GROMACS .gro file of C-alpha atoms in nm:
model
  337
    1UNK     CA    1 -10.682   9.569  -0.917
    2UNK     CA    2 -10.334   9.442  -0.767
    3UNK     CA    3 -10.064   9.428  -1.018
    4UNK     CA    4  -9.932   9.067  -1.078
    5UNK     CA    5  -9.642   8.920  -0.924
    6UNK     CA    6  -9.315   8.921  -1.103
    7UNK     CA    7  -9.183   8.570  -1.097
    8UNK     CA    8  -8.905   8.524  -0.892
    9UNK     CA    9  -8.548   8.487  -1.032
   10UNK     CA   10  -8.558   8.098  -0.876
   11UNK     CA   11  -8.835   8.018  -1.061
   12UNK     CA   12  -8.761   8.186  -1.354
   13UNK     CA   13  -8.391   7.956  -1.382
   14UNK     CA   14  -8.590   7.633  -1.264
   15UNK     CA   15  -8.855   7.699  -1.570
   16UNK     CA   16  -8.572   7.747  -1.779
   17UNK     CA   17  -8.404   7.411  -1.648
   18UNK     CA   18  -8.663   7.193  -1.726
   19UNK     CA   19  -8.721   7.359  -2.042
   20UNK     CA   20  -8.367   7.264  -2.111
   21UNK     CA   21  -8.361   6.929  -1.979
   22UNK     CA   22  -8.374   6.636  -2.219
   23UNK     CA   23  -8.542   6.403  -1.954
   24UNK     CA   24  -8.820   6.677  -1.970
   25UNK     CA   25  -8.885   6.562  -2.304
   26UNK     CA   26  -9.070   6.253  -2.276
   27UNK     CA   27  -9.207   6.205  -2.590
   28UNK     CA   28  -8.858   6.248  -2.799
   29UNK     CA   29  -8.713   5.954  -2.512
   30UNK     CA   30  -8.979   5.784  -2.544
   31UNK     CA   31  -8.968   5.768  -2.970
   32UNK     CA   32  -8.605   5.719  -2.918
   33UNK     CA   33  -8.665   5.439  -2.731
   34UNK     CA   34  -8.833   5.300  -2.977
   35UNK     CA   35  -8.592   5.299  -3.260
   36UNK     CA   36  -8.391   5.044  -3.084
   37UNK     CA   37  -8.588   4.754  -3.251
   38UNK     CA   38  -8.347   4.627  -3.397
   39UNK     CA   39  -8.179   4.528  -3.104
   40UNK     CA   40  -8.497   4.494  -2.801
   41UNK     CA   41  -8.774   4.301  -2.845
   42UNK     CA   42  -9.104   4.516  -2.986
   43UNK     CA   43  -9.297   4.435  -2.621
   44UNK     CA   44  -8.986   4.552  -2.384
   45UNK     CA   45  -8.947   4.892  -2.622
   46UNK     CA   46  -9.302   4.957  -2.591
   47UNK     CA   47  -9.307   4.893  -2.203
   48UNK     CA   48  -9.001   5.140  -2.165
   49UNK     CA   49  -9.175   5.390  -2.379
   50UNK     CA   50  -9.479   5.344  -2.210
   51UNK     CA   51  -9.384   5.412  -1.915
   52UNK     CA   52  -9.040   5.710  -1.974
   53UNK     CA   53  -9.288   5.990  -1.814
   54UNK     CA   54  -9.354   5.796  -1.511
   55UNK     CA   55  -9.014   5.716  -1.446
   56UNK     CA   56  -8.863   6.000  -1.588
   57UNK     CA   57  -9.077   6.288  -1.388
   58UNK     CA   58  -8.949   6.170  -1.049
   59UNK     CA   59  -8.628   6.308  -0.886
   60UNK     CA   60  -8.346   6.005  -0.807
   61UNK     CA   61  -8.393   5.987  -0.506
   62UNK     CA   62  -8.787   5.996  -0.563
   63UNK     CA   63  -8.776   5.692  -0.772
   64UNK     CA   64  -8.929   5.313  -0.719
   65UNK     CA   65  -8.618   5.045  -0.772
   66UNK     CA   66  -8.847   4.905  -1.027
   67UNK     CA   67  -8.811   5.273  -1.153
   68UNK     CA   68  -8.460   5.287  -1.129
   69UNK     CA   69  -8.424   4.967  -1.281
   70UNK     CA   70  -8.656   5.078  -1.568
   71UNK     CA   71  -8.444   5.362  -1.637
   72UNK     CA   72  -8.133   5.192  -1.645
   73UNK     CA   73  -8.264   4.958  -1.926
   74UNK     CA   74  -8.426   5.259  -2.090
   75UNK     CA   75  -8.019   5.427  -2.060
   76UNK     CA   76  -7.943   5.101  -2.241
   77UNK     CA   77  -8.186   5.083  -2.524
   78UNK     CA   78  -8.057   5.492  -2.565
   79UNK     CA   79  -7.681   5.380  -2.607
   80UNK     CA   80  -7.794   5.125  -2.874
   81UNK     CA   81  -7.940   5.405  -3.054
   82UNK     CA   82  -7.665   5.628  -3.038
   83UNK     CA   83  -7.428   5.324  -3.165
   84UNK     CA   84  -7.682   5.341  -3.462
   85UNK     CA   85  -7.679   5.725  -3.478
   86UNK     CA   86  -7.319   5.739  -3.431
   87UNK     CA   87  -7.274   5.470  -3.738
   88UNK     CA   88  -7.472   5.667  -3.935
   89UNK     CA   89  -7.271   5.943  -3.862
   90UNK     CA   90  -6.933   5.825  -3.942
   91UNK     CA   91  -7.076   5.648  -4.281
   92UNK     CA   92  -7.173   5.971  -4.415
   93UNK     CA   93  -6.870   6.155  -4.321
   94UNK     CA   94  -6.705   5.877  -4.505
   95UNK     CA   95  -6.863   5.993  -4.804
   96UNK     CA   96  -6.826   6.339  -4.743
   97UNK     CA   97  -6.453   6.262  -4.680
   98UNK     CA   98  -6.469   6.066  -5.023
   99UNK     CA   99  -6.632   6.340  -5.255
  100UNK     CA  100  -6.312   6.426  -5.437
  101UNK     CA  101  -6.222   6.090  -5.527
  102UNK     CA  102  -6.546   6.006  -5.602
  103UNK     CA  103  -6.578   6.306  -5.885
  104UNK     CA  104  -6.281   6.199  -6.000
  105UNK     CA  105  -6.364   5.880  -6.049
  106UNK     CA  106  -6.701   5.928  -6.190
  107UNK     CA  107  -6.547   6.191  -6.434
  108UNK     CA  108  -6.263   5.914  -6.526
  109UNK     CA  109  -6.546   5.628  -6.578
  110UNK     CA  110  -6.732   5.895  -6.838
  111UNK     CA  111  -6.402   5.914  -7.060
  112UNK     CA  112  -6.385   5.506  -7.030
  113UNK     CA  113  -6.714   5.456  -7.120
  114UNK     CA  114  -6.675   5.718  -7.433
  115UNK     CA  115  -6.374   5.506  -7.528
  116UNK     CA  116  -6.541   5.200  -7.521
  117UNK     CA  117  -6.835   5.297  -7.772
  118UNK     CA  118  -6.593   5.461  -7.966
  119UNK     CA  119  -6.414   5.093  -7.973
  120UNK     CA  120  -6.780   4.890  -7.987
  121UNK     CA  121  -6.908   5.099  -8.276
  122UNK     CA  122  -6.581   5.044  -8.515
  123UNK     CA  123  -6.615   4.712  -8.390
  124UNK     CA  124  -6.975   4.691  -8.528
  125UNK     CA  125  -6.851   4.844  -8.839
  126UNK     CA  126  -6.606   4.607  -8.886
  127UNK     CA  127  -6.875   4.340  -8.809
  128UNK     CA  128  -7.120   4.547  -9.054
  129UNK     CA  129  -6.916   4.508  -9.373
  130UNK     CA  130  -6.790   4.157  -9.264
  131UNK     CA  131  -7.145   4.041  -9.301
  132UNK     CA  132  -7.172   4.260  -9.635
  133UNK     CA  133  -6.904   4.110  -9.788
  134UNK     CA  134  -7.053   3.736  -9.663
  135UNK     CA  135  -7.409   3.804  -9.765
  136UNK     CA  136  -7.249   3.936 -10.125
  137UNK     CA  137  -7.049   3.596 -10.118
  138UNK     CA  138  -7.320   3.389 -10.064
  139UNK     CA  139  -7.536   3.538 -10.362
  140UNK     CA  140  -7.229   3.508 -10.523
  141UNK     CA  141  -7.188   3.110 -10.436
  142UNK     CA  142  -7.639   3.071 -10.551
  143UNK     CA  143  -7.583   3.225 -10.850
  144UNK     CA  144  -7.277   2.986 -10.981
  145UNK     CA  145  -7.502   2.694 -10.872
  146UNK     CA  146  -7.761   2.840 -11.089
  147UNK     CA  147  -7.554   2.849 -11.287
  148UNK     CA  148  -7.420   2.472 -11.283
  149UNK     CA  149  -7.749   2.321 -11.300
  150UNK     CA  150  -7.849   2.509 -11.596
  151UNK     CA  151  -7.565   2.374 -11.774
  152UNK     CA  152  -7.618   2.034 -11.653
  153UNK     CA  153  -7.977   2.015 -11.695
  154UNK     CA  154  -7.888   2.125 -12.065
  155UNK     CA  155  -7.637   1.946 -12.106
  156UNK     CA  156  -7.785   1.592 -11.985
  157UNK     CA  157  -8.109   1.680 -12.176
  158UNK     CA  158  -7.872   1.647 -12.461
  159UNK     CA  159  -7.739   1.288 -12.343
  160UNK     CA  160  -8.074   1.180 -12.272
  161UNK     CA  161  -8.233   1.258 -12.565
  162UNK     CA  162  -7.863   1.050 -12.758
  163UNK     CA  163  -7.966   0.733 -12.546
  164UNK     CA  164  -8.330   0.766 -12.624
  165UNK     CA  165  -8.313   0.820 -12.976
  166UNK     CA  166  -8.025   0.532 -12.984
  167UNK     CA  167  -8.241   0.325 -12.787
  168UNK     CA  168  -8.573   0.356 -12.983
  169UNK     CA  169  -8.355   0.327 -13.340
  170UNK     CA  170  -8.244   0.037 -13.226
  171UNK     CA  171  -8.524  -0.103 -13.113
  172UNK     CA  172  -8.732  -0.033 -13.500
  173UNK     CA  173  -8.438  -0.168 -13.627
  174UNK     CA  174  -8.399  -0.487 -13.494
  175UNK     CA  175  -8.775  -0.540 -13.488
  176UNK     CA  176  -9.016  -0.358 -13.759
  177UNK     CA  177  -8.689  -0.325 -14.027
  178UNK     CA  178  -8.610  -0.648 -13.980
  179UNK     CA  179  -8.900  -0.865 -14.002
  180UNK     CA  180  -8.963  -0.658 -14.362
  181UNK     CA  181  -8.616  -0.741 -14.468
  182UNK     CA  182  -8.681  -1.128 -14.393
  183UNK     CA  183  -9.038  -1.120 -14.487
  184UNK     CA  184  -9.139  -1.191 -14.160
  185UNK     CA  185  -9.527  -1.173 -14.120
  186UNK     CA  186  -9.622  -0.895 -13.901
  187UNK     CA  187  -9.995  -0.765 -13.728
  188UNK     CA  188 -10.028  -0.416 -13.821
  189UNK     CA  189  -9.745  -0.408 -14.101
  190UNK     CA  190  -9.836  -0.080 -14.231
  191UNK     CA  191  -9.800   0.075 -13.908
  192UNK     CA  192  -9.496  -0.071 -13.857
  193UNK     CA  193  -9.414   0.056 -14.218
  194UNK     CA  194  -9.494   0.361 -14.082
  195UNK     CA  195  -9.248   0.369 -13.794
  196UNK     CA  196  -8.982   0.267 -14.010
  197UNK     CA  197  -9.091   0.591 -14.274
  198UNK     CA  198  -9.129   0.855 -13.970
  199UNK     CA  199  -8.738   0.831 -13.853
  200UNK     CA  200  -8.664   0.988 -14.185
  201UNK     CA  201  -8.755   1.368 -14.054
  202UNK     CA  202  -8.650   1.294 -13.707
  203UNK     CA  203  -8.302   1.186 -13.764
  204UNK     CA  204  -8.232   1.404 -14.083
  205UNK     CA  205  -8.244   1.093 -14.333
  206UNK     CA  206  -8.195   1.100 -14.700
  207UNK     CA  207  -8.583   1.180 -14.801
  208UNK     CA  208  -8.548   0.990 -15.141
  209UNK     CA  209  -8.403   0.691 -14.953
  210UNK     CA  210  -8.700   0.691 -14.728
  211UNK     CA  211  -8.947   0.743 -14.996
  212UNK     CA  212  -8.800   0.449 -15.151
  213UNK     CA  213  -8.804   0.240 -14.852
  214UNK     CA  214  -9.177   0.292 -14.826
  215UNK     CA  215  -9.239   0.079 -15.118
  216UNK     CA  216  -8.927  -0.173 -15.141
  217UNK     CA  217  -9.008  -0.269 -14.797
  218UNK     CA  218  -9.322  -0.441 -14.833
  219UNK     CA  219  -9.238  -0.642 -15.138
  220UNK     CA  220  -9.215  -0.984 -15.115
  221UNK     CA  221  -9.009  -1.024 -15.419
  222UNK     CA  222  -8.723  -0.766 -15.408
  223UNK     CA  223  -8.514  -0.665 -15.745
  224UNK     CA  224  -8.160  -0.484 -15.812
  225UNK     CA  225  -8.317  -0.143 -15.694
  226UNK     CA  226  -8.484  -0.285 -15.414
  227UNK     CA  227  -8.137  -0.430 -15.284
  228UNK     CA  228  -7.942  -0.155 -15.302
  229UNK     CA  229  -8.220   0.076 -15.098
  230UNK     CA  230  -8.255  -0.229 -14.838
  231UNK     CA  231  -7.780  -0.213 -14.849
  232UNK     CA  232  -7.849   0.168 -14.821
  233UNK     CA  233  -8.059   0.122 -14.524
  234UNK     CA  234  -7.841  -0.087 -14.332
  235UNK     CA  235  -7.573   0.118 -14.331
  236UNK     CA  236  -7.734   0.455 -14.252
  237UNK     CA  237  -7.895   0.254 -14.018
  238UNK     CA  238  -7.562   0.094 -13.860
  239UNK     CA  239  -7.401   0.434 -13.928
  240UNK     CA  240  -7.669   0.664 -13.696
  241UNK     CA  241  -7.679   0.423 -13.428
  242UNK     CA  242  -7.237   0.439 -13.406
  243UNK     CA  243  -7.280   0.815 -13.431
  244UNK     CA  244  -7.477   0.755 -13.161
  245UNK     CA  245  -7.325   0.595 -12.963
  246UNK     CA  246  -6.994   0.773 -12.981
  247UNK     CA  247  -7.214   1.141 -12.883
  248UNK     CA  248  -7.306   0.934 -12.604
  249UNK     CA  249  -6.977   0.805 -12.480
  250UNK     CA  250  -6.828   1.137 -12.547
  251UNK     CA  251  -7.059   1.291 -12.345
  252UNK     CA  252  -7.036   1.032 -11.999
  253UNK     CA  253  -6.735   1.216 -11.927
  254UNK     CA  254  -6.891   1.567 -11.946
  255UNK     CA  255  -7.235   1.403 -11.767
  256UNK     CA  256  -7.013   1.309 -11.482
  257UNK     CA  257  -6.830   1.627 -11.483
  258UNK     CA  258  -7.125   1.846 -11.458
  259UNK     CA  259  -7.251   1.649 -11.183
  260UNK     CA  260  -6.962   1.676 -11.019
  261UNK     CA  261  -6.945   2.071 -11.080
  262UNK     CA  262  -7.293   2.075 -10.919
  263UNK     CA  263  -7.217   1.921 -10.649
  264UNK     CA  264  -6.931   2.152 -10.551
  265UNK     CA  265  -7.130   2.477 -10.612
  266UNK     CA  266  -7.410   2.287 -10.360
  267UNK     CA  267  -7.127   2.266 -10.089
  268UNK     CA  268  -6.951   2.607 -10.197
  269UNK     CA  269  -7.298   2.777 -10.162
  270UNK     CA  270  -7.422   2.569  -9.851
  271UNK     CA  271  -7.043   2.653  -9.673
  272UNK     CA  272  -7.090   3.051  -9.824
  273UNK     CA  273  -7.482   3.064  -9.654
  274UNK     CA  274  -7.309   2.943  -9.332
  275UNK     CA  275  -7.047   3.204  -9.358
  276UNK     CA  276  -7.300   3.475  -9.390
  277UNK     CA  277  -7.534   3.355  -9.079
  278UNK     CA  278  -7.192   3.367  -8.859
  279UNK     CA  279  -7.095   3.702  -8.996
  280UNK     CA  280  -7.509   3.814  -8.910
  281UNK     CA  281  -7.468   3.675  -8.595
  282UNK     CA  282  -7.144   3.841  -8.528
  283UNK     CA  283  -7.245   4.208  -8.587
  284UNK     CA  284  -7.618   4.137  -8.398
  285UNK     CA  285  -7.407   4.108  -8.139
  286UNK     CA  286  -7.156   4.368  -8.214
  287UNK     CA  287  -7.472   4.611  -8.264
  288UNK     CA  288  -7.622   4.494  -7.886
  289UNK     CA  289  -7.217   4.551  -7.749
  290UNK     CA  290  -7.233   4.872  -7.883
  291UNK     CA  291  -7.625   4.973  -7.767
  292UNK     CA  292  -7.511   4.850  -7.444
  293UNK     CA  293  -7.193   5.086  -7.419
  294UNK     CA  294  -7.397   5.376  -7.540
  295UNK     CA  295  -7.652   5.339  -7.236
  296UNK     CA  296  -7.322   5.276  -7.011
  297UNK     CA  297  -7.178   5.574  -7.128
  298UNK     CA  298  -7.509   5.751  -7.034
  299UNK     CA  299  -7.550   5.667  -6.728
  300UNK     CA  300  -7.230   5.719  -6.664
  301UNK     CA  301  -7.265   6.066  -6.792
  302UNK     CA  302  -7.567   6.093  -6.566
  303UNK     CA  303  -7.369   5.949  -6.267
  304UNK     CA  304  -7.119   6.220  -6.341
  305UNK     CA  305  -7.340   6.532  -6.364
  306UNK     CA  306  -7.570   6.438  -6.036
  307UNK     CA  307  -7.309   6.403  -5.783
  308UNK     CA  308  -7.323   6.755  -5.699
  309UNK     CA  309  -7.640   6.726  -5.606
  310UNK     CA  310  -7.582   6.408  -5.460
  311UNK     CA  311  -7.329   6.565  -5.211
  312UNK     CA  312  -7.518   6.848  -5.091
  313UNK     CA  313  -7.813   6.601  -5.006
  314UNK     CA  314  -7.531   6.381  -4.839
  315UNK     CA  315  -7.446   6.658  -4.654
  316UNK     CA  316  -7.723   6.762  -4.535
  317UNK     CA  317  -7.816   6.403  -4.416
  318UNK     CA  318  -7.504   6.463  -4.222
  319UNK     CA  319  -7.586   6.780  -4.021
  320UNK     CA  320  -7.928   6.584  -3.968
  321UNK     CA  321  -7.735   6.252  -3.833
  322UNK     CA  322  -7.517   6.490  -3.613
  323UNK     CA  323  -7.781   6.668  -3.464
  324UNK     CA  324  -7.977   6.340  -3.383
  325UNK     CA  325  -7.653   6.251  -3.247
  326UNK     CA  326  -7.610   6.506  -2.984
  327UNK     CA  327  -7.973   6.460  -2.921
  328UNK     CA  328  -7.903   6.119  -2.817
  329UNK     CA  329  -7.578   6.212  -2.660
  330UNK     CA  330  -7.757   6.462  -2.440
  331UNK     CA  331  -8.017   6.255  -2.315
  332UNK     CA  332  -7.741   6.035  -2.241
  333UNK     CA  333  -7.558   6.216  -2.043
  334UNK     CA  334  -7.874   6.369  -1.841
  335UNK     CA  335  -7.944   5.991  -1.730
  336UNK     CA  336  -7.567   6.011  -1.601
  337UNK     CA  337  -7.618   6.257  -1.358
   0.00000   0.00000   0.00000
């Protein structure tokens, strides 16, 4: 059998030129083409790329002028995607260019964030025993008015119980005692009798005098005895109702004062409540300020620690970009020839 042919060295170098040339590779042109979207309408991009092999495989000099012209829009779209590429290109050198000051920077924005949650959390400490100190008021301010009303409940009981007792003496007085004293006729006289009888105990009366009014009372015919317990009765009658009256007096002043004492421990513990609800509200939001700081500081942290890794993927996103570059570039340049 006939040995085979060595390929001559003129075929050998034009294999090896195509191989080499870019326009060979229709299918990278013809994706190329197609990342000019941005710029070409979809339909014209996917005319050009439909169509890079047929105008592409012919020589120059081979070509339609509907070919020619088709290349020359397809050398077009290609420069738009080399502006792109080349954009690309000089942003991430930017970065690149920028890594230094960009450590630095993260670095210096982890020590500012440290010294602002060192500031926020004193700041919620402050806040912290502000609203202590308001909260301790304020139970402070409710017990006093506790306090005040106790005494003035007491203390008007008291009064009360002066104008009552004043009142209802009075009253027996000038009605039951009365009509016995003038022999007035009465319905129920032994009841009334009776009313007259029961203010001994309650009012501390002499109990002799009492026992003796019980039966001078009803006479209709009165002697020397009877006289002096009815003068006897008229003036511890007269007497009680002054004594009265003077407890009561006295104690209008000290009625009015105790309201008065009320109503300022109301308003001092109202104005003491408000206090603590601002001071509550103040370190809520000094707590949030300094939550907020802490995840700053974090993420700042975070920020700090991952540019490394940041850089060496910006890097290599670089030596990708260049490469697609030159790609670009070289088809370029083939369509100049």
């Amino acid at each position: 059998m006939p040995a085979k042919r060595a390929a001559t060295p003129s075929k050998q170098s034009s294999k090896r030129a195509r191989e080499e040339d870019p326009l060979a590779k229709c299918g990278d042109v013809a994706a190329m083409i197609k990342e000019a979207r941005a710029d070409f309408p979809t339909d014209v991009l996917k005319m050009l790329s439909n169509n890079v092999h047929n105008c592409l495989a012919r020589r120059k000099d081979e070509r339609h002028d509907f070919q020619s012209r088709m290349v020359e829009m397809m050398s077009q779209t290609l420069t738009s995607v080399e502006g792109r590429r080349a954009s690309a290109v000089h942003e991430l050198e930017k970065k690149v260019g920028a890594a230094d000051g960009e450590q630095a920077a993260r670095d210096a924005l982890v020590d500012s964030a440290g010294e602002d949650v060192k500031a926020r959390n004193e700041a919620a400490d402050a806040a912290r025993a502000a609203a202590k100190e308001a909260s301790a008021a304020a139970d402070d301010a409710a017990a006093a008015l506790a306090a005040s009303k106790a005494e003035q409940k007491e203390g008007d009981s008291a009064y009360n119980q002066a104008v009552q007792d004043k009142s209802r003496l009075e009253a027996i007085v000038a009605g039951e005692y009365e009509n016995f004293k003038a022999h007035k006729p009465m319905m129920a006289p032994r009841k009334a009798l009776q009313r007259i009888v029961a203010l001994g105990p309650e009012f501390e009366f002499n109990t002799q005098l009492m026992e003796a009014a019980a039966t001078t009372l009803p006479k209709s015919q009165r002697g020397t005895f009877d006289k002096l317990v009815i003068s006897e009765l008229d003036s511890l009658f007269a007497s009680t109702i002054a004594t009265l009256g003077e407890r009561i007096a006295g104690d209008e002043a000290a009625r009015t004062s105790r309201a008065t004492q009320v109503e300022a421990a109301t308003a001092a513990h109202e104005a003491a409540v408000a206090v603590a609800a601002e001071r509550k509200a103040e370190l809520d939001a000094a707590n949030e300020a300094a939550k907020a700081a802490e995840a700053a500081r974090k993420e700042a942290v975070r920020a700090a620690r991952d540019f490394g890794p940041e850089l060496k993927a910006t890097k290599s996103s670089l030596a990708e970009a260049k490469a697609a570059l030159e790609e670009v570039q070289q088809v370029l340049a083939a369509f100049k020839v």
